[in-house]
Short mmCIF file of C-alpha atoms and ligand atoms in Angstrom, two decimals:
data_model
loop_
_atom_site.label_atom_id
_atom_site.label_comp_id
_atom_site.label_asym_id
_atom_site.label_seq_id
_atom_site.Cartn_x
_atom_site.Cartn_y
_atom_site.Cartn_z
CA UNK A 1 125.34 209.61 94.43
CA UNK A 2 125.47 212.34 97.41
CA UNK A 3 125.16 215.68 95.22
CA UNK A 4 128.01 218.50 96.30
CA UNK A 5 126.79 221.72 97.32
CA UNK A 6 127.32 225.23 95.49
CA UNK A 7 129.69 226.41 98.14
CA UNK A 8 131.91 223.27 98.30
CA UNK A 9 132.24 223.83 95.04
CA UNK A 10 133.31 226.85 94.62
CA UNK A 11 135.58 226.90 96.94
CA UNK A 12 139.20 226.45 96.04
CA UNK A 13 141.24 223.72 97.88
CA UNK A 14 144.07 226.16 99.87
CA UNK A 15 147.48 226.27 97.51
CA UNK A 16 149.48 226.18 100.46
CA UNK A 17 148.37 223.01 102.07
CA UNK A 18 147.68 221.23 98.62
CA UNK A 19 151.83 222.20 98.09
CA UNK A 20 152.39 221.25 101.87
CA UNK A 21 150.37 217.64 100.93
CA UNK A 22 152.07 216.86 97.60
CA UNK A 23 155.18 216.97 99.13
CA UNK A 24 154.33 214.95 102.09
CA UNK A 25 153.48 212.25 99.60
CA UNK A 26 156.33 212.23 97.52
CA UNK A 27 158.58 211.92 100.96
CA UNK A 28 156.05 208.84 102.15
CA UNK A 29 157.14 207.54 98.77
CA UNK A 30 160.72 207.75 99.42
CA UNK A 31 161.57 211.26 97.51
CA UNK A 32 163.68 213.29 98.78
CA UNK A 33 162.04 216.70 98.49
CA UNK A 34 163.37 220.37 99.14
CA UNK A 35 160.24 221.25 100.70
CA UNK A 36 159.69 225.74 101.22
CA UNK A 37 156.28 225.16 100.22
CA UNK A 38 154.33 225.62 103.89
CA UNK A 39 154.93 228.43 106.25
CA UNK A 40 155.25 226.43 109.15
CA UNK A 41 158.63 226.71 111.85
CA UNK A 42 160.15 223.62 111.32
CA UNK A 43 161.01 224.59 115.17
CA UNK A 44 159.24 222.05 117.86
CA UNK A 45 157.00 224.08 120.46
CA UNK A 46 159.13 224.95 123.03
CA UNK A 47 159.08 222.88 126.33
CA UNK A 48 157.75 224.97 128.67
CA UNK A 49 154.40 225.28 126.58
CA UNK A 50 154.23 221.41 125.94
CA UNK A 51 155.16 221.07 130.10
CA UNK A 52 151.56 223.69 130.60
CA UNK A 53 149.58 221.98 128.26
CA UNK A 54 150.54 218.24 129.90
CA UNK A 55 149.34 219.62 133.66
CA UNK A 56 146.34 220.60 132.08
CA UNK A 57 145.45 217.27 130.69
CA UNK A 58 146.86 215.42 133.95
CA UNK A 59 145.15 217.87 136.15
CA UNK A 60 141.68 217.45 134.69
CA UNK A 61 141.76 220.58 131.99
CA UNK A 62 140.01 218.08 129.02
CA UNK A 63 136.29 219.74 129.12
CA UNK A 64 134.52 222.30 127.33
CA UNK A 65 135.06 225.69 127.79
CA UNK A 66 133.31 229.04 127.30
CA UNK A 67 132.81 229.07 123.29
CA UNK A 68 135.32 232.31 123.16
CA UNK A 69 137.72 230.46 125.44
CA UNK A 70 138.59 230.16 129.27
CA UNK A 71 139.24 233.16 131.33
CA UNK A 72 142.84 232.93 131.85
CA UNK A 73 143.48 232.85 128.00
CA UNK A 74 141.25 235.95 127.71
CA UNK A 75 143.35 237.30 129.80
CA UNK A 76 146.71 236.59 128.89
CA UNK A 77 145.57 238.07 125.55
CA UNK A 78 144.79 241.37 126.73
CA UNK A 79 147.41 241.71 128.92
CA UNK A 80 150.04 240.70 126.07
CA UNK A 81 148.63 243.57 123.99
CA UNK A 82 148.56 246.05 126.84
CA UNK A 83 152.01 245.30 127.27
CA UNK A 84 153.20 245.31 123.91
CA UNK A 85 151.23 247.72 122.39
CA UNK A 86 149.27 249.66 125.44
CA UNK A 87 146.14 248.54 123.86
CA UNK A 88 143.12 247.79 126.81
CA UNK A 89 140.54 245.35 125.99
CA UNK A 90 138.57 243.65 128.21
CA UNK A 91 137.49 239.82 128.28
CA UNK A 92 134.17 240.89 126.24
CA UNK A 93 136.66 242.27 123.34
CA UNK A 94 138.20 238.70 123.10
CA UNK A 95 137.72 235.36 121.53
CA UNK A 96 139.84 232.25 120.57
CA UNK A 97 139.68 229.62 118.26
CA UNK A 98 140.99 227.22 116.45
CA UNK A 99 143.74 229.03 114.49
CA UNK A 100 143.81 232.39 112.92
CA UNK A 101 142.31 231.13 110.14
CA UNK A 102 139.11 230.20 112.06
CA UNK A 103 139.47 233.68 113.43
CA UNK A 104 139.57 235.44 110.17
CA UNK A 105 136.52 233.02 108.88
CA UNK A 106 134.40 233.66 111.97
CA UNK A 107 135.14 237.82 111.86
CA UNK A 108 134.27 237.47 107.90
CA UNK A 109 130.96 235.39 108.48
CA UNK A 110 130.04 237.49 111.21
CA UNK A 111 130.39 241.03 109.60
CA UNK A 112 129.70 240.35 105.80
CA UNK A 113 127.08 238.84 103.45
CA UNK A 114 126.18 238.84 100.07
CA UNK A 115 126.27 242.02 98.18
CA UNK A 116 129.05 243.40 100.76
CA UNK A 117 132.69 244.27 99.25
CA UNK A 118 135.81 243.38 101.21
CA UNK A 119 139.07 245.39 100.08
CA UNK A 120 142.02 242.99 99.68
CA UNK A 121 145.30 244.25 98.85
CA UNK A 122 147.54 241.70 96.16
CA UNK A 123 149.45 239.83 96.80
CA UNK A 124 147.57 238.32 99.56
CA UNK A 125 147.73 234.80 101.63
CA UNK A 126 145.76 232.40 99.73
CA UNK A 127 142.83 232.09 102.08
CA UNK A 128 141.47 235.52 102.09
CA UNK A 129 139.90 236.21 98.75
CA UNK A 130 138.12 232.45 99.36
CA UNK A 131 137.08 233.17 102.97
CA UNK A 132 135.58 236.02 101.37
CA UNK A 133 133.66 234.21 98.58
CA UNK A 134 132.28 231.33 101.05
CA UNK A 135 130.45 234.49 103.11
CA UNK A 136 129.00 235.54 99.82
CA UNK A 137 130.66 239.13 99.63
CA UNK A 138 132.92 240.14 97.01
CA UNK A 139 136.78 239.91 97.48
CA UNK A 140 137.82 243.41 95.52
CA UNK A 141 141.30 242.92 94.94
CA UNK A 142 143.70 246.37 94.71
CA UNK A 143 146.98 245.46 92.62
CA UNK A 144 150.04 246.63 95.68
CA UNK A 145 153.12 246.58 92.52
CA UNK A 146 156.41 245.24 93.41
CA UNK A 147 157.62 248.83 92.22
CA UNK A 148 156.00 250.48 95.04
CA UNK A 149 157.35 247.22 98.19
CA UNK A 150 154.07 245.67 97.18
CA UNK A 151 152.49 248.44 99.22
CA UNK A 152 149.07 249.39 98.72
CA UNK A 153 148.69 253.16 98.79
CA UNK A 154 145.84 255.33 100.06
CA UNK A 155 144.82 256.55 96.64
CA UNK A 156 145.13 253.34 95.18
CA UNK A 157 142.51 252.74 98.16
CA UNK A 158 140.36 255.47 98.25
CA UNK A 159 139.94 254.66 94.33
CA UNK A 160 138.74 250.84 95.85
CA UNK A 161 135.81 252.10 98.16
CA UNK A 162 132.56 251.96 97.04
CA UNK A 163 129.16 252.82 99.18
CA UNK A 164 129.54 248.56 99.00
CA UNK A 165 132.56 248.60 100.98
CA UNK A 166 131.93 246.90 104.36
CA UNK A 167 135.98 245.35 105.47
CA UNK A 168 139.31 246.46 104.69
CA UNK A 169 141.42 243.19 104.89
CA UNK A 170 144.93 244.57 106.05
CA UNK A 171 148.33 241.96 107.04
CA UNK A 172 151.85 243.59 107.93
CA UNK A 173 154.03 241.75 108.21
CA UNK A 174 152.83 240.21 104.90
CA UNK A 175 152.23 236.62 103.39
CA UNK A 176 153.63 236.50 100.93
CA UNK A 177 155.90 239.50 100.69
CA UNK A 178 157.29 240.19 103.90
CA UNK A 179 156.29 244.04 103.49
CA UNK A 180 155.88 245.56 106.60
CA UNK A 181 154.10 248.68 106.20
CA UNK A 182 155.68 251.58 108.31
CA UNK A 183 153.34 253.55 111.20
CA UNK A 184 153.05 256.00 108.74
CA UNK A 185 151.87 254.22 106.08
CA UNK A 186 149.09 252.54 108.11
CA UNK A 187 148.12 255.99 109.11
CA UNK A 188 147.38 257.01 105.55
CA UNK A 189 145.66 254.12 104.58
CA UNK A 190 143.25 254.27 107.93
CA UNK A 191 142.77 257.61 107.40
CA UNK A 192 141.34 256.80 103.71
CA UNK A 193 138.98 254.81 105.41
CA UNK A 194 137.55 257.34 107.79
CA UNK A 195 134.97 258.85 105.53
CA UNK A 196 133.18 255.05 105.43
CA UNK A 197 132.13 253.07 108.17
CA UNK A 198 133.64 249.86 106.88
CA UNK A 199 135.38 247.89 109.39
CA UNK A 200 139.15 246.86 109.54
CA UNK A 201 140.01 243.47 109.74
CA UNK A 202 144.26 243.11 110.23
CA UNK A 203 146.25 240.36 110.52
CA UNK A 204 148.79 240.26 112.38
CA UNK A 205 149.80 237.12 112.92
CA UNK A 206 153.50 237.52 111.95
CA UNK A 207 154.15 240.76 114.31
CA UNK A 208 157.00 239.09 116.27
CA UNK A 209 158.66 237.92 112.97
CA UNK A 210 160.21 241.24 111.95
CA UNK A 211 163.92 241.49 110.86
CA UNK A 212 166.34 244.76 110.54
CA UNK A 213 164.84 248.19 111.77
CA UNK A 214 161.21 247.51 110.46
CA UNK A 215 158.66 247.88 113.52
CA UNK A 216 155.62 246.15 114.54
CA UNK A 217 152.23 247.93 114.60
CA UNK A 218 148.85 247.21 115.94
CA UNK A 219 146.89 248.79 113.58
CA UNK A 220 143.98 249.20 116.32
CA UNK A 221 145.95 251.75 118.14
CA UNK A 222 146.59 253.99 114.92
CA UNK A 223 143.52 256.76 115.93
CA UNK A 224 141.20 256.61 118.64
CA UNK A 225 138.15 255.99 116.52
CA UNK A 226 140.19 252.78 115.36
CA UNK A 227 139.22 250.86 118.63
CA UNK A 228 135.15 250.60 117.33
CA UNK A 229 136.28 249.90 114.12
CA UNK A 230 138.92 247.39 114.15
CA UNK A 231 139.30 243.37 114.44
CA UNK A 232 142.54 242.15 114.80
CA UNK A 233 143.58 238.70 114.38
CA UNK A 234 146.58 236.98 115.72
CA UNK A 235 147.41 233.86 116.86
CA UNK A 236 150.23 231.29 118.28
CA UNK A 237 151.10 229.52 115.13
CA UNK A 238 154.22 231.57 113.71
CA UNK A 239 155.65 233.44 116.76
CA UNK A 240 155.80 230.30 119.23
CA UNK A 241 155.80 227.48 116.32
CA UNK A 242 152.51 226.01 117.69
CA UNK A 243 150.80 225.16 114.01
CA UNK A 244 149.49 221.67 115.28
CA UNK A 245 148.19 223.64 118.70
CA UNK A 246 145.52 225.62 116.75
CA UNK A 247 145.84 229.01 118.24
CA UNK A 248 144.52 231.93 117.22
CA UNK A 249 142.28 234.94 118.06
CA UNK A 250 140.58 238.14 117.25
CA UNK A 251 140.37 241.46 118.94
CA UNK A 252 137.36 243.32 118.38
CA UNK A 253 134.46 245.95 119.87
CA UNK A 254 131.93 243.58 122.55
CA UNK A 255 129.29 243.11 119.41
CA UNK A 256 131.66 241.76 116.92
CA UNK A 257 132.79 239.39 119.45
CA UNK A 258 129.42 238.46 120.48
CA UNK A 259 128.45 237.48 116.72
CA UNK A 260 131.73 235.80 116.37
CA UNK A 261 131.03 233.85 119.33
CA UNK A 262 127.47 232.60 118.18
CA UNK A 263 128.48 231.38 115.14
CA UNK A 264 131.75 229.42 116.88
CA UNK A 265 129.37 228.10 119.20
CA UNK A 266 127.13 226.93 116.40
CA UNK A 267 130.09 225.46 114.39
CA UNK A 268 133.16 224.03 117.33
CA UNK A 269 131.58 224.59 120.73
CA UNK A 270 135.19 226.08 121.95
CA UNK A 271 138.64 226.21 121.18
CA UNK A 272 140.36 223.07 122.40
CA UNK A 273 141.03 223.24 126.37
CA UNK A 274 144.62 221.61 126.37
CA UNK A 275 146.12 223.98 123.41
CA UNK A 276 144.61 227.14 125.40
CA UNK A 277 146.97 226.02 128.82
CA UNK A 278 149.34 225.96 126.32
CA UNK A 279 148.38 229.25 124.79
CA UNK A 280 148.46 230.48 128.34
CA UNK A 281 151.93 229.61 128.91
CA UNK A 282 153.22 230.91 125.37
CA UNK A 283 151.92 234.49 126.51
CA UNK A 284 152.97 234.76 130.04
CA UNK A 285 155.59 232.56 130.04
CA UNK A 286 159.75 233.28 128.68
CA UNK A 287 159.91 235.15 125.92
CA UNK A 288 163.27 233.95 124.88
CA UNK A 289 162.33 231.16 122.93
CA UNK A 290 160.39 233.55 120.17
CA UNK A 291 163.51 235.96 119.92
CA UNK A 292 165.69 232.60 119.72
CA UNK A 293 163.24 231.80 116.83
CA UNK A 294 163.62 235.24 115.36
CA UNK A 295 167.29 235.23 115.38
CA UNK A 296 167.49 231.70 113.61
CA UNK A 297 165.17 233.02 111.02
CA UNK A 298 166.82 236.29 110.28
CA UNK A 299 169.98 233.86 109.38
CA UNK A 300 167.93 232.03 107.10
CA UNK A 301 166.72 235.11 105.41
CA UNK A 302 170.21 236.65 104.60
CA UNK A 303 171.32 233.20 102.98
CA UNK A 304 167.92 232.90 101.32
CA UNK A 305 168.37 236.15 99.92
CA UNK A 306 171.92 236.12 99.15
CA UNK A 307 171.18 232.68 97.27
CA UNK A 308 168.34 233.78 95.09
CA UNK A 309 170.23 237.01 94.15
CA UNK A 310 172.90 234.64 93.11
CA UNK A 311 170.58 233.10 90.40
CA UNK A 312 170.40 234.77 86.86
CA UNK A 313 166.97 236.53 86.45
CA UNK A 314 166.12 236.73 90.13
CA UNK A 315 166.24 239.75 92.11
CA UNK A 316 164.90 240.13 95.64
CA UNK A 317 164.76 242.58 98.48
CA UNK A 318 165.25 241.27 101.51
CA UNK A 319 161.62 240.59 103.17
CA UNK A 320 160.94 242.96 106.62
CA UNK A 321 159.24 240.23 107.90
CA UNK A 322 157.08 236.45 108.15
CA UNK A 323 159.46 233.97 106.60
CA UNK A 324 159.02 233.56 102.90
CA UNK A 325 161.14 235.01 99.98
CA UNK A 326 158.43 236.39 96.89
CA UNK A 327 160.16 236.37 93.82
CA UNK A 328 159.77 236.97 90.16
CA UNK A 329 160.59 233.78 87.87
CA UNK A 330 158.59 235.20 84.97
CA UNK A 331 161.96 235.17 83.39
CA UNK A 332 161.67 231.98 82.85
CA UNK A 333 158.27 231.76 81.19
CA UNK A 334 158.16 231.13 77.89
CA UNK A 335 160.81 227.98 78.21
CA UNK A 336 161.22 224.44 78.21
CA UNK A 337 162.31 222.17 81.16
CA UNK A 338 162.68 218.88 79.87
CA UNK A 339 159.80 218.24 78.31
CA UNK A 340 157.46 220.64 79.87
CA UNK A 341 156.67 224.31 78.48
CA UNK A 342 156.79 226.47 81.21
CA UNK A 343 153.91 228.91 80.73
CA UNK A 344 152.94 230.33 84.18
CA UNK A 345 153.72 230.34 87.85
CA UNK A 346 151.79 226.63 88.11
CA UNK A 347 153.30 225.25 85.09
CA UNK A 348 156.77 226.54 86.61
CA UNK A 349 156.06 225.02 90.04
CA UNK A 350 155.06 222.17 88.80
CA UNK A 351 157.93 221.13 86.28
CA UNK A 352 160.18 222.24 89.04
CA UNK A 353 158.50 219.65 91.86
CA UNK A 354 158.88 216.85 89.30
CA UNK A 355 161.53 217.86 87.70
CA UNK A 356 164.19 218.77 90.75
CA UNK A 357 161.91 217.78 93.55
CA UNK A 358 162.29 221.90 94.96
CA UNK A 359 158.58 222.91 96.06
CA UNK A 360 157.35 226.19 95.92
CA UNK A 361 154.63 227.80 95.79
CA UNK A 362 152.59 229.54 92.98
CA UNK A 363 152.14 233.35 93.15
CA UNK A 364 148.93 233.55 90.96
CA UNK A 365 147.58 231.38 94.32
CA UNK A 366 148.64 234.75 95.99
CA UNK A 367 147.10 237.07 93.21
CA UNK A 368 149.99 237.34 91.68
CA UNK A 369 151.15 235.74 88.78
CA UNK A 370 154.78 235.97 87.45
CA UNK A 371 156.04 235.24 90.84
CA UNK A 372 156.48 232.18 93.35
CA UNK A 373 156.59 231.74 97.30
CA UNK A 374 159.37 230.30 99.26
CA UNK A 375 159.15 229.55 102.76
CA UNK A 376 162.41 229.73 104.45
CA UNK A 377 161.32 228.26 107.89
CA UNK A 378 163.34 225.33 107.25
CA UNK A 379 166.99 224.09 108.15
CA UNK A 380 169.77 226.09 106.52
CA UNK A 381 171.28 222.80 105.26
CA UNK A 382 167.75 222.07 102.98
CA UNK A 383 167.97 225.67 101.67
CA UNK A 384 171.62 225.67 100.62
CA UNK A 385 170.99 222.45 99.18
CA UNK A 386 167.02 223.15 97.23
CA UNK A 387 168.48 226.44 96.15
CA UNK A 388 171.39 225.28 94.58
CA UNK A 389 169.23 222.65 92.57
CA UNK A 390 166.79 225.03 92.22
CA UNK A 391 169.75 227.43 90.00
CA UNK A 392 170.88 224.26 88.70
CA UNK A 393 167.44 223.45 87.27
CA UNK A 394 166.68 226.66 86.00
CA UNK A 395 169.70 226.22 83.44
CA UNK A 396 168.05 223.87 82.44
CA UNK A 397 165.91 225.58 80.49
CA UNK A 398 165.61 226.33 76.81
N1 PMP B 1 146.91 234.43 108.41
C1 PMP B 1 148.29 234.56 107.71
C2 PMP B 1 148.99 235.67 107.34
C3 PMP B 1 149.12 233.40 107.46
O1 PMP B 1 150.20 233.46 106.92
C4 PMP B 1 148.02 232.25 108.25
C5 PMP B 1 148.86 231.33 108.29
N2 PMP B 1 149.18 230.15 109.10
C6 PMP B 1 146.96 232.49 108.89
C7 PMP B 1 146.19 233.72 109.06
C8 PMP B 1 146.55 230.89 109.63
O2 PMP B 1 147.29 230.42 110.80
P1 PMP B 1 146.97 229.59 111.79
O3 PMP B 1 145.52 229.07 111.20
O4 PMP B 1 147.51 228.49 111.95
O5 PMP B 1 146.92 230.40 112.94
N1 LIG B 2 149.86 229.82 106.22
C1 LIG B 2 150.77 229.08 106.19
C2 LIG B 2 150.95 229.14 104.75
O1 LIG B 2 151.12 230.24 104.00
C3 LIG B 2 150.21 227.73 106.45
C4 LIG B 2 149.37 226.78 105.40
C5 LIG B 2 148.04 227.46 105.27
O2 LIG B 2 147.37 227.71 106.92
O3 LIG B 2 147.82 227.72 104.36
O4 LIG B 2 151.93 228.40 104.33
#
C-alpha cells in the first residue's frame, strides 16, 4: 500500500469542485439537475478570443514559454492595469499562472510558512484557508457579519493582527457574498495594516462583474506605500468566460514575482502557450463582450433575488458584485425533509440535491454555517425552474 502524505491527508477537497462533480455525475446518470453550484459563466468564450488561440496554435506557438509568461501577455496585463486603474507596472511585476487559484497558491507559498499567520475575513472563498494551510501557515479567520453587509471592520482587523501576521487576504467583490467594499472602506482597512509589515493579497477576479452603483477598487492604488506591499491576483475565468483556459495572474513587487517564478519553474514550467495567446486577445481586444455578459448577469441577479425573497424565511439584499446569492437558510434547520433531519448547511444541501435535484453549496465551506451559496451564472430558465423547485421543497419540511 502506498502511504498518502500528511499534506494530502490534511487538505480538504474543494467544496465547490466537489458539488460540481456531484452534479456532473447525476447528469451523466440521466437525472435533470438544477445546478447552481460552480461559479462558472455558462457563456462560451467569445469567438475572437478562440480565434486568437487557433491562430497561435497553427502558427507554432506550441512551445514552452518563459516561466512567468510571454512578453506579449505581460505587456497586455500591464497595459490593462494602466488604463483601468492607472497602476504602473513593468514586466518584472507580472506573472501569469494556470488560473488565479495557482496564482494565489504561489503567492502564499512565496511569502508564508510555518509559524506565520494569514488573516482571512469570513465568509471567504472555499480555497483560501486550505491554500494557506498547505504552506504550513495558520489561517486567522475574522467573522464579517451579515449585519455589517459581510464587511470586516478596521477594528476587527486591528484585533486580529499579531506579530506573526504576514498576509491579509482581501476579496472584493467577494465570493461567496457578492460584497463590494467602497474605496473609503478599503482605505480604512489597509490603513489598519500600516503599523505592520504584512503583505496584502488582494483577489480582484470579479472586478469587472459589479452591478448598480458600486465601483471596483484596485487595492494597490489606494496608498503610495501599497505598491511595495500588495500582491494583486486576478484572472480571465470570470470576466471573459475563460474558466477552461486556466489563465490567472499576479502583480507584485519584483522580489515576490521572482520567488513565485522560481516556484512555478519547478511546479508547472510555464502556463499554456495557447491560452496566453487567447489572454492577449481578451485583454487587448474589444471589451463589449464583457459588458454584454455583465448585463446578462445583472438581469439574472434581479431575477434570482426577486425569486429568493418570495420564499418564506429567506431574505437577501441584492449582491453588488460577482454572480452568487449567499443566503441564510437556518430557519429550516431542525426540520425533517423526507426522512432526512436537516441540522446544518451540509445536511440541507445534501437533502435538497437528493430529493429535489437542486444543487447549492453549503455555507460551512465558506466559513459561514447557516448559509448556502447559489451561483446565478446559469440561464434564466434554470434559475426560474430551480428556484420554484427549491420553494416547493422547502414547504415539505416539517
Ligand atoms: N478567486 C476567487 C474569489 C474565485 O471565486 C475563483 C474561482 N474561480 C478563483 C480565485 C480562481 O479562479 P481561476 O483559478 O479559475 O482563475
Ligand atoms: N471559483 C468558482 C467557485 O467558487 C469555481 C470553482 C473553484 O474554482 O473552486 O465555484
